[in-house]
Amino acid sequence: MDGTEGSAGQPGPAERSHRSSVSSVGARAADVLVYLADDTVVPLAVENLPSLSAHELHRAVREVLQLPDIALDAFALWLVSPLLEVQLKPKHQPYKLGRQWPELLLRFTDAPDDDVAMDEPSLQFRRNVFFPKRRELQIHDEEVLRLLYEEAKGNVLAARYPCDVEDCETLGALVCRVQLGPYQPGQPTACALREKLDSFLPAHLCKRGHGLFAALRGRGAKAGTGEQGLLNAYCKVKEAGDGEHRASLSTHYRAYLLKSHELPFYGCAFFHGEVDKPAQGFLHRGGRKPVAVAISLEGVHVIDSREKHVLLGLRFQELSWDHTSPEEEESVLWLEFDGDNEGTPVNKLLKIYSKQAELMSSLIEYCIELNQTSEPAASQENVSGIPSAAGAPPPPIQRPQLRRQGSVVCSRLQHLSTIDYVEEGQQIKRVKPKRTTSFFSRQLSMGQGSYTVVQPTGSLEQG
């Protein structure tokens, strides 16, 4: 596992259960259990499991589920446990990697020895990190759309994908439509929503207060804020076709995915890390806070693991990066980007402490390479995935909608402790006149980003 085409990260929906994917191992045959995003199981009876590749198992799953060819690119096999997630390359041998699992945990996590000894991964069929969102728009097979929908829904409900309340309600309303059918005025819909609220909304929007003050605040209210907002959004879900010819669920799966595509970290791989807190108080005490680092084909997002909001979001054109290995010092992923300090343009450095820094750095590099090689093909297609006519001008680029003030997907640099540097003469110093250099030579060199960098002139100084 070199991190270039496989990826590893922090656990998410896999925490629902602790399960094994190999029910029996004999000299020749074994029963392998592959888990789908909705927690259902695909049992496979295979020969020579120890030498079987991920590509061969992937093909077996597709055959059982009768999935079209697009599933080969849309999905990958993952080894997942409560401690670590790894997307497998086609050439990887899942059984052998499973046997090496304790070594991987010791190398890429800070888990205690007792937890390492007890941990066991499961084999999961999940979305491929390297599958572009634009290609999802070309999918018409209902089962493929359902699997992508189930995985996106799981990430929203588990708050791995931070969402504003309005977006949670819109997405939850589509889940209501899928599970409960079309909204029917006059039916006891509110009761059904209340009983299964955590099936439609993230847990933090389902919490109801307890005690005297909560009772006083809630007196006279018919439903919680999230519940009422969900009900209102459910009423507005559009139906295609008339009452006798309702559209298939594919319409609603696709609508859910399209809404999820607005989240800048959709389809990413997650990694665990920590960042320094800003110094506070008279004694300037700081400390560290846990974060999730979300890396996709579009960029890098650092998410506050407790508050469930974005601390920093950068496209690859806006950053430069490097990592330090444990042999040099503490394992750190460095992100460098433009910023200002009290109106002065500066070079900002963010330290992300993580034993997965090497994996994150390799994944960033591979995503950039993949984007550069796929751009010529992508430029020949419009938003609907239909090749453009020869000589026809490219379609206008669709800009994302303006984000709400205070949105959970907007960066919160004030919650981060960064190291601010500029170049002054032959030295690199903190917060001086305008920055003209970069510490790192590793960046997206496409000539189109807003982040301009020259070769580094000094060694990295620790803050």
Coordinates of C-alpha atoms in Angstrom, one line a residue:
M1 CA 0.0 0.0 0.0
D2 CA 1.9 3.0 -1.2
G3 CA -0.9 5.5 -0.9
T4 CA -0.9 6.6 -4.6
E5 CA -3.9 4.7 -5.7
G6 CA -5.1 3.1 -2.5
S7 CA -6.1 5.5 0.3
A8 CA -6.5 5.2 4.0
G9 CA -8.5 7.2 6.4
Q10 CA -10.4 7.5 9.6
P11 CA -13.4 5.3 10.4
G12 CA -17.0 6.3 9.7
P13 CA -20.2 4.3 9.0
A14 CA -18.2 1.1 9.5
E15 CA -18.4 1.8 13.3
R16 CA -22.0 0.6 13.1
S17 CA -20.8 -2.9 13.6
H18 CA -17.6 -4.9 14.1
R19 CA -17.5 -7.7 11.6
S20 CA -15.3 -10.0 9.7
S21 CA -15.3 -10.7 6.0
V22 CA -13.8 -14.2 6.1
S23 CA -16.2 -16.7 7.6
S24 CA -14.0 -19.8 6.9
V25 CA -10.6 -20.4 5.4
G26 CA -9.6 -23.8 4.2
A27 CA -6.9 -25.1 2.1
R28 CA -8.8 -24.4 -1.1
A29 CA -12.2 -22.7 -0.6
A30 CA -13.5 -19.9 1.6
D31 CA -16.7 -18.0 2.1
V32 CA -16.1 -14.2 1.8
L33 CA -18.6 -11.6 3.0
V34 CA -18.5 -8.3 1.2
Y35 CA -20.6 -5.5 2.8
L36 CA -22.5 -2.9 0.9
A37 CA -23.2 0.7 1.9
D38 CA -26.6 -0.2 3.3
D39 CA -25.0 -2.9 5.6
T40 CA -26.3 -5.7 3.5
V41 CA -24.0 -8.6 2.7
V42 CA -22.9 -10.2 -0.5
P43 CA -21.6 -13.7 0.3
L44 CA -19.0 -15.1 -2.1
A45 CA -17.7 -18.7 -2.3
V46 CA -14.2 -18.4 -3.7
E47 CA -11.2 -20.7 -4.4
N48 CA -7.7 -19.9 -3.4
L49 CA -8.6 -16.8 -1.4
P50 CA -5.0 -16.0 -0.2
S51 CA -3.9 -15.4 -3.8
L52 CA -7.2 -13.7 -5.0
S53 CA -6.8 -10.0 -6.1
A54 CA -9.1 -7.2 -5.3
H55 CA -9.9 -6.9 -9.0
E56 CA -11.1 -10.6 -9.1
L57 CA -13.3 -10.1 -6.0
H58 CA -14.6 -6.8 -7.4
R59 CA -15.7 -8.7 -10.6
A60 CA -17.4 -11.4 -8.5
V61 CA -19.4 -8.8 -6.6
R62 CA -20.5 -7.1 -9.8
E63 CA -21.6 -10.4 -11.3
V64 CA -23.7 -11.3 -8.2
L65 CA -25.3 -7.8 -8.1
Q66 CA -25.6 -7.8 -12.0
L67 CA -24.1 -4.3 -12.2
P68 CA -23.2 -2.7 -15.5
D69 CA -19.7 -1.9 -16.6
I70 CA -19.7 1.6 -15.1
A71 CA -19.5 -0.1 -11.7
L72 CA -15.9 -1.1 -12.4
D73 CA -14.9 2.5 -12.2
A74 CA -17.5 3.8 -9.8
F75 CA -16.7 1.4 -6.9
A76 CA -13.7 -0.1 -5.2
L77 CA -13.1 -2.6 -2.5
W78 CA -12.1 -1.3 0.9
L79 CA -10.8 -2.8 4.0
V80 CA -12.5 -1.1 6.9
S81 CA -12.5 -1.3 10.6
P82 CA -13.3 1.1 13.5
L83 CA -9.6 2.1 13.4
L84 CA -8.7 2.4 9.8
E85 CA -10.0 2.5 6.2
V86 CA -8.0 1.5 3.2
Q87 CA -9.2 1.6 -0.5
L88 CA -7.5 -1.3 -2.3
K89 CA -5.8 -1.2 -5.6
P90 CA -7.0 -3.8 -8.2
K91 CA -3.7 -5.7 -7.7
H92 CA -3.9 -5.8 -3.9
Q93 CA -4.7 -9.2 -2.3
P94 CA -7.3 -8.5 0.4
Y95 CA -6.6 -11.6 2.4
K96 CA -2.9 -10.9 2.7
L97 CA -3.6 -7.3 3.6
G98 CA -6.0 -8.5 6.3
R99 CA -3.3 -10.6 7.8
Q100 CA -1.0 -7.6 7.8
W101 CA -3.7 -5.4 9.5
P102 CA -2.0 -5.1 12.9
E103 CA 1.1 -3.8 11.2
L104 CA -0.9 -1.2 9.2
L105 CA -2.6 0.0 12.4
L106 CA 0.7 0.4 14.2
R107 CA 2.1 2.3 11.3
F108 CA -0.8 4.6 10.5
T109 CA -2.8 5.0 13.8
D110 CA -2.2 5.8 17.4
A111 CA -4.5 3.0 18.6
P112 CA -3.5 1.3 21.9
D113 CA -1.9 -2.1 21.6
D114 CA -5.0 -3.8 23.1
D115 CA -7.3 -2.2 20.4
V116 CA -4.8 -3.2 17.7
A117 CA -4.9 -6.8 18.9
M118 CA -8.7 -6.9 18.9
D119 CA -9.4 -5.0 15.6
E120 CA -10.4 -6.9 12.5
P121 CA -11.3 -5.4 9.1
S122 CA -14.3 -6.1 6.9
L123 CA -14.3 -6.0 3.1
Q124 CA -16.6 -3.3 1.8
F125 CA -17.9 -2.3 -1.7
R126 CA -17.8 1.5 -1.7
R127 CA -17.4 4.5 -4.0
N128 CA -14.1 4.9 -5.6
V129 CA -12.3 8.0 -4.4
F130 CA -11.0 8.6 -8.0
F131 CA -14.4 8.4 -9.7
P132 CA -15.2 12.0 -11.0
K133 CA -18.6 13.5 -10.0
R134 CA -19.2 14.5 -13.7
R135 CA -19.3 10.8 -14.5
E136 CA -21.9 10.1 -11.9
L137 CA -24.2 12.3 -14.0
Q138 CA -23.9 9.8 -16.8
I139 CA -25.2 6.9 -14.7
H140 CA -28.7 5.6 -15.4
D141 CA -28.7 2.1 -13.8
E142 CA -31.0 2.2 -10.7
E143 CA -28.9 -0.2 -8.6
V144 CA -25.7 1.7 -9.1
L145 CA -27.5 5.0 -8.3
R146 CA -29.0 3.3 -5.2
L147 CA -25.6 2.2 -3.9
L148 CA -24.1 5.7 -4.4
Y149 CA -27.2 7.2 -2.7
E150 CA -26.9 4.8 0.3
E151 CA -23.2 5.7 0.8
A152 CA -23.8 9.5 0.5
K153 CA -26.8 9.2 2.9
G154 CA -24.7 7.3 5.4
N155 CA -22.0 10.0 5.4
V156 CA -24.5 12.8 5.8
L157 CA -26.3 11.0 8.7
A158 CA -23.0 10.2 10.4
A159 CA -22.0 13.9 10.0
R160 CA -18.9 12.9 8.1
Y161 CA -20.2 15.4 5.4
P162 CA -20.9 18.6 7.4
C163 CA -24.2 20.1 6.1
D164 CA -26.1 23.2 6.9
V165 CA -29.5 22.7 8.5
E166 CA -31.3 23.7 5.3
D167 CA -29.3 21.2 3.3
C168 CA -29.9 18.4 5.8
E169 CA -33.6 19.0 5.6
T170 CA -33.6 19.0 1.8
L171 CA -31.6 15.7 1.7
G172 CA -33.6 14.2 4.5
A173 CA -36.8 15.0 2.6
L174 CA -35.5 13.0 -0.3
V175 CA -34.8 10.1 2.1
C176 CA -38.4 10.4 3.3
R177 CA -39.6 10.2 -0.3
V178 CA -37.6 7.0 -0.9
Q179 CA -38.6 5.3 2.3
L180 CA -42.2 6.6 2.9
G181 CA -43.4 7.3 -0.6
P182 CA -44.9 10.5 -1.9
Y183 CA -46.1 13.0 0.6
Q184 CA -49.8 12.6 1.3
P185 CA -51.6 15.7 2.8
G186 CA -53.8 14.6 5.7
Q187 CA -51.8 11.5 6.5
P188 CA -50.1 11.1 9.9
T189 CA -46.7 11.9 8.4
A190 CA -45.4 13.9 11.3
C191 CA -45.7 10.8 13.6
A192 CA -43.8 8.7 11.1
L193 CA -41.0 11.3 10.9
R194 CA -40.8 11.7 14.6
E195 CA -40.4 8.0 15.2
K196 CA -37.6 7.6 12.7
L197 CA -36.1 11.1 12.7
D198 CA -32.5 9.8 13.0
S199 CA -33.1 7.9 9.7
F200 CA -33.6 11.2 7.9
L201 CA -31.4 13.8 9.8
P202 CA -28.0 13.7 11.5
A203 CA -28.1 12.9 15.2
H204 CA -27.2 16.5 16.3
L205 CA -30.4 17.7 14.6
C206 CA -32.5 15.1 16.3
K207 CA -31.6 15.8 19.9
R208 CA -34.4 16.9 22.1
G209 CA -33.7 18.7 25.3
H210 CA -34.3 17.2 28.8
G211 CA -35.2 18.8 32.1
L212 CA -37.2 21.8 33.3
F213 CA -35.7 24.5 31.1
A214 CA -36.1 22.3 28.0
A215 CA -39.7 21.7 28.9
L216 CA -40.4 25.4 29.4
R217 CA -38.7 26.3 26.1
G218 CA -40.6 23.6 24.3
R219 CA -44.1 24.4 25.8
G220 CA -46.6 24.9 23.0
A221 CA -44.3 23.7 20.3
K222 CA -45.8 21.0 18.1
A223 CA -42.5 19.8 16.6
G224 CA -38.8 20.3 16.9
T225 CA -37.0 22.7 14.5
G226 CA -35.4 19.9 12.5
E227 CA -38.6 17.9 12.5
Q228 CA -40.7 20.7 11.2
G229 CA -38.2 21.8 8.7
L230 CA -38.0 18.2 7.4
L231 CA -41.7 18.0 7.1
N232 CA -41.8 21.3 5.2
A233 CA -39.1 20.1 2.8
Y234 CA -40.9 16.7 2.4
C235 CA -44.0 18.5 1.2
K236 CA -42.0 20.2 -1.5
V237 CA -40.3 17.1 -3.0
K238 CA -41.3 17.2 -6.7
E239 CA -42.9 14.2 -8.3
A240 CA -42.3 13.4 -12.0
G241 CA -45.3 11.9 -13.8
D242 CA -48.9 11.7 -12.8
G243 CA -50.4 9.6 -10.0
E244 CA -50.6 6.5 -12.1
H245 CA -47.1 6.7 -13.6
R246 CA -44.8 7.7 -10.8
A247 CA -41.1 8.1 -11.7
S248 CA -38.8 5.3 -10.5
L249 CA -36.7 5.8 -7.4
S250 CA -33.8 6.6 -9.7
T251 CA -35.1 10.1 -10.0
H252 CA -34.8 10.6 -6.2
Y253 CA -31.5 8.8 -5.9
R254 CA -30.1 11.2 -8.6
A255 CA -31.6 14.2 -6.9
Y256 CA -29.9 13.2 -3.6
L257 CA -26.6 12.8 -5.4
L258 CA -26.9 16.1 -7.2
K259 CA -27.5 17.9 -4.0
S260 CA -24.6 16.0 -2.4
H261 CA -22.4 17.2 -5.2
E262 CA -22.7 20.7 -3.8
L263 CA -20.7 19.6 -0.8
P264 CA -17.1 20.3 -1.7
F265 CA -15.8 17.2 0.1
Y266 CA -18.3 14.7 -1.6
G267 CA -16.6 11.5 -2.5
C268 CA -13.5 12.1 -0.5
A269 CA -11.2 9.9 1.5
F270 CA -11.0 10.8 5.2
F271 CA -7.9 10.8 7.4
H272 CA -7.5 11.5 11.0
G273 CA -5.2 14.2 12.4
E274 CA -4.8 17.1 14.9
V275 CA -4.1 20.8 14.5
D276 CA -2.9 23.4 16.9
K277 CA -5.5 25.5 18.6
P278 CA -5.1 29.3 18.6
A279 CA -3.4 30.6 21.8
Q280 CA -6.0 31.9 24.2
G281 CA -6.0 33.7 27.5
F282 CA -3.3 35.5 29.4
L283 CA -1.0 32.4 29.4
H284 CA -1.6 31.9 25.7
R285 CA -2.6 28.3 26.2
G286 CA -3.3 26.4 23.1
G287 CA -3.3 22.6 22.7
R288 CA -4.6 20.6 19.8
K289 CA -8.0 19.7 18.4
P290 CA -8.9 16.6 16.4
V291 CA -9.7 17.0 12.8
A292 CA -10.7 15.0 9.8
V293 CA -8.8 15.7 6.6
A294 CA -11.0 15.1 3.5
I295 CA -9.1 14.7 0.2
S296 CA -10.9 14.4 -3.1
L297 CA -10.2 15.0 -6.7
E298 CA -11.1 18.7 -6.1
G299 CA -9.0 19.6 -3.1
V300 CA -8.4 19.3 0.6
H301 CA -10.7 20.2 3.4
V302 CA -9.9 20.2 7.1
I303 CA -13.0 19.5 9.2
D304 CA -13.4 20.0 13.0
S305 CA -14.2 16.5 14.2
R306 CA -16.2 17.8 17.2
E307 CA -18.0 20.9 15.9
K308 CA -18.7 19.3 12.5
H309 CA -17.7 22.3 10.4
V310 CA -15.0 23.1 7.9
L311 CA -11.9 24.8 9.3
L312 CA -10.1 25.2 6.0
G313 CA -11.0 24.3 2.4
L314 CA -8.4 24.6 -0.5
R315 CA -8.5 23.6 -4.1
F316 CA -5.3 22.1 -5.4
Q317 CA -4.6 25.4 -7.4
E318 CA -4.6 27.2 -4.0
L319 CA -2.1 25.2 -2.1
S320 CA 1.4 23.8 -1.9
W321 CA 2.2 20.9 0.5
D322 CA 4.8 18.5 1.9
H323 CA 5.1 16.1 4.8
T324 CA 7.7 15.2 7.4
S325 CA 8.2 11.5 8.3
P326 CA 8.4 10.1 11.8
E327 CA 12.1 9.5 11.2
E328 CA 12.7 13.2 10.9
E329 CA 10.4 14.4 13.6
E330 CA 6.7 14.0 14.5
S331 CA 4.7 13.0 11.4
V332 CA 3.2 16.2 9.9
L333 CA 1.3 17.2 6.7
W334 CA 2.1 20.8 5.9
L335 CA -0.4 22.8 3.9
E336 CA 0.7 26.2 2.5
F337 CA -1.7 28.8 1.1
D338 CA -2.1 32.6 0.6
G339 CA -3.6 34.7 3.4
D340 CA -3.2 37.9 5.2
N341 CA -2.2 39.0 8.7
E342 CA -3.8 42.3 9.7
G343 CA -4.0 43.3 6.1
T344 CA -0.5 42.2 5.2
P345 CA -0.3 39.4 2.5
V346 CA 1.5 36.5 4.0
N347 CA 2.3 32.9 3.4
K348 CA 0.3 30.7 5.8
L349 CA 1.5 27.3 6.9
L350 CA -0.8 24.8 8.6
K351 CA 0.6 21.8 10.5
I352 CA -1.6 18.7 10.6
Y353 CA -0.2 16.2 13.0
S354 CA -1.0 12.7 11.8
K355 CA 0.6 9.3 11.4
Q356 CA -1.2 9.2 8.1
A357 CA 0.7 12.3 6.7
E358 CA 2.6 10.2 4.2
L359 CA -0.7 8.7 2.9
M360 CA -2.3 12.1 2.6
S361 CA 0.7 13.6 0.8
S362 CA 0.7 10.7 -1.7
L363 CA -3.0 10.9 -2.3
I364 CA -2.8 14.7 -3.0
E365 CA -0.1 14.1 -5.5
Y366 CA -2.0 11.3 -7.2
C367 CA -5.2 13.3 -7.4
I368 CA -3.4 16.1 -9.1
E369 CA -1.7 13.8 -11.6
L370 CA -5.1 12.1 -12.3
N371 CA -6.8 15.5 -12.9
Q372 CA -4.1 16.6 -15.3
T373 CA -4.3 13.4 -17.4
S374 CA -8.1 13.4 -17.4
E375 CA -8.6 17.1 -18.3
P376 CA -8.3 16.6 -22.1
A377 CA -11.1 14.0 -22.0
A378 CA -13.2 16.0 -19.7
S379 CA -13.0 19.1 -21.9
Q380 CA -14.6 17.2 -24.7
E381 CA -17.7 16.6 -22.7
N382 CA -20.4 19.0 -21.5
V383 CA -22.1 18.9 -18.1
S384 CA -24.4 16.1 -19.2
G385 CA -21.5 13.9 -20.3
I386 CA -22.4 14.3 -24.1
P387 CA -19.4 14.9 -26.4
S388 CA -19.3 18.4 -27.8
A389 CA -19.6 18.9 -31.5
A390 CA -16.3 19.4 -33.4
G391 CA -15.3 23.1 -33.3
A392 CA -18.1 24.0 -30.9
P393 CA -17.2 26.4 -28.1
P394 CA -16.9 24.8 -24.6
P395 CA -19.9 25.2 -22.4
P396 CA -19.7 28.0 -19.8
I397 CA -18.3 27.0 -16.5
Q398 CA -21.0 26.7 -13.9
R399 CA -19.9 28.6 -10.8
P400 CA -21.0 27.2 -7.4
Q401 CA -23.8 29.1 -5.6
L402 CA -22.8 31.7 -3.1
R403 CA -22.5 30.0 0.3
R404 CA -24.6 31.1 3.2
Q405 CA -22.9 33.4 5.7
G406 CA -21.7 31.2 8.5
S407 CA -22.2 28.0 6.5
V408 CA -20.5 24.9 7.9
V409 CA -18.7 24.4 4.6
C410 CA -16.9 27.8 4.7
S411 CA -13.4 28.1 6.1
R412 CA -12.9 29.3 9.6
L413 CA -9.3 30.4 9.7
Q414 CA -9.8 32.2 13.0
H415 CA -10.2 28.7 14.6
L416 CA -6.7 27.6 13.3
S417 CA -3.2 28.4 14.5
T418 CA -1.1 28.9 11.4
I419 CA 2.5 30.0 11.0
D420 CA 2.7 33.2 8.9
Y421 CA 5.8 33.8 6.9
V422 CA 7.2 36.2 4.3
E423 CA 10.5 36.6 2.6
E424 CA 12.7 39.5 3.7
G425 CA 16.0 39.8 1.8
Q426 CA 17.7 36.4 2.0
Q427 CA 15.8 35.2 5.0
I428 CA 12.3 33.9 5.6
K429 CA 10.7 35.6 8.6
R430 CA 7.3 35.8 10.2
V431 CA 4.7 38.4 9.1
K432 CA 6.8 41.0 7.3
P433 CA 6.2 42.7 3.9
K434 CA 4.6 40.9 1.0
R435 CA 5.3 37.2 0.5
T436 CA 7.2 36.2 -2.6
T437 CA 8.3 32.7 -2.0
S438 CA 7.0 29.2 -1.1
F439 CA 8.6 26.7 1.2
F440 CA 7.5 23.7 -0.9
S441 CA 8.2 22.8 -4.5
R442 CA 5.2 20.4 -4.5
Q443 CA 2.1 22.1 -6.0
L444 CA -0.3 22.0 -8.9
S445 CA 1.7 23.4 -11.9
M446 CA -1.2 24.1 -14.3
G447 CA -0.7 27.8 -14.9
Q448 CA -4.3 28.5 -14.0
G449 CA -4.5 28.6 -10.2
S450 CA -4.6 31.6 -7.9
Y451 CA -1.6 30.3 -6.0
T452 CA 1.7 31.4 -7.5
V453 CA 4.9 29.9 -6.2
V454 CA 8.6 30.2 -6.9
Q455 CA 11.3 27.7 -5.7
P456 CA 12.0 27.6 -2.0
T457 CA 15.0 29.5 -0.8
G458 CA 15.2 28.2 2.8
S459 CA 14.6 25.2 5.0
L460 CA 11.4 24.6 6.8
E461 CA 11.3 26.3 10.2
Q462 CA 9.2 24.9 12.9
G463 CA 6.8 27.2 14.6

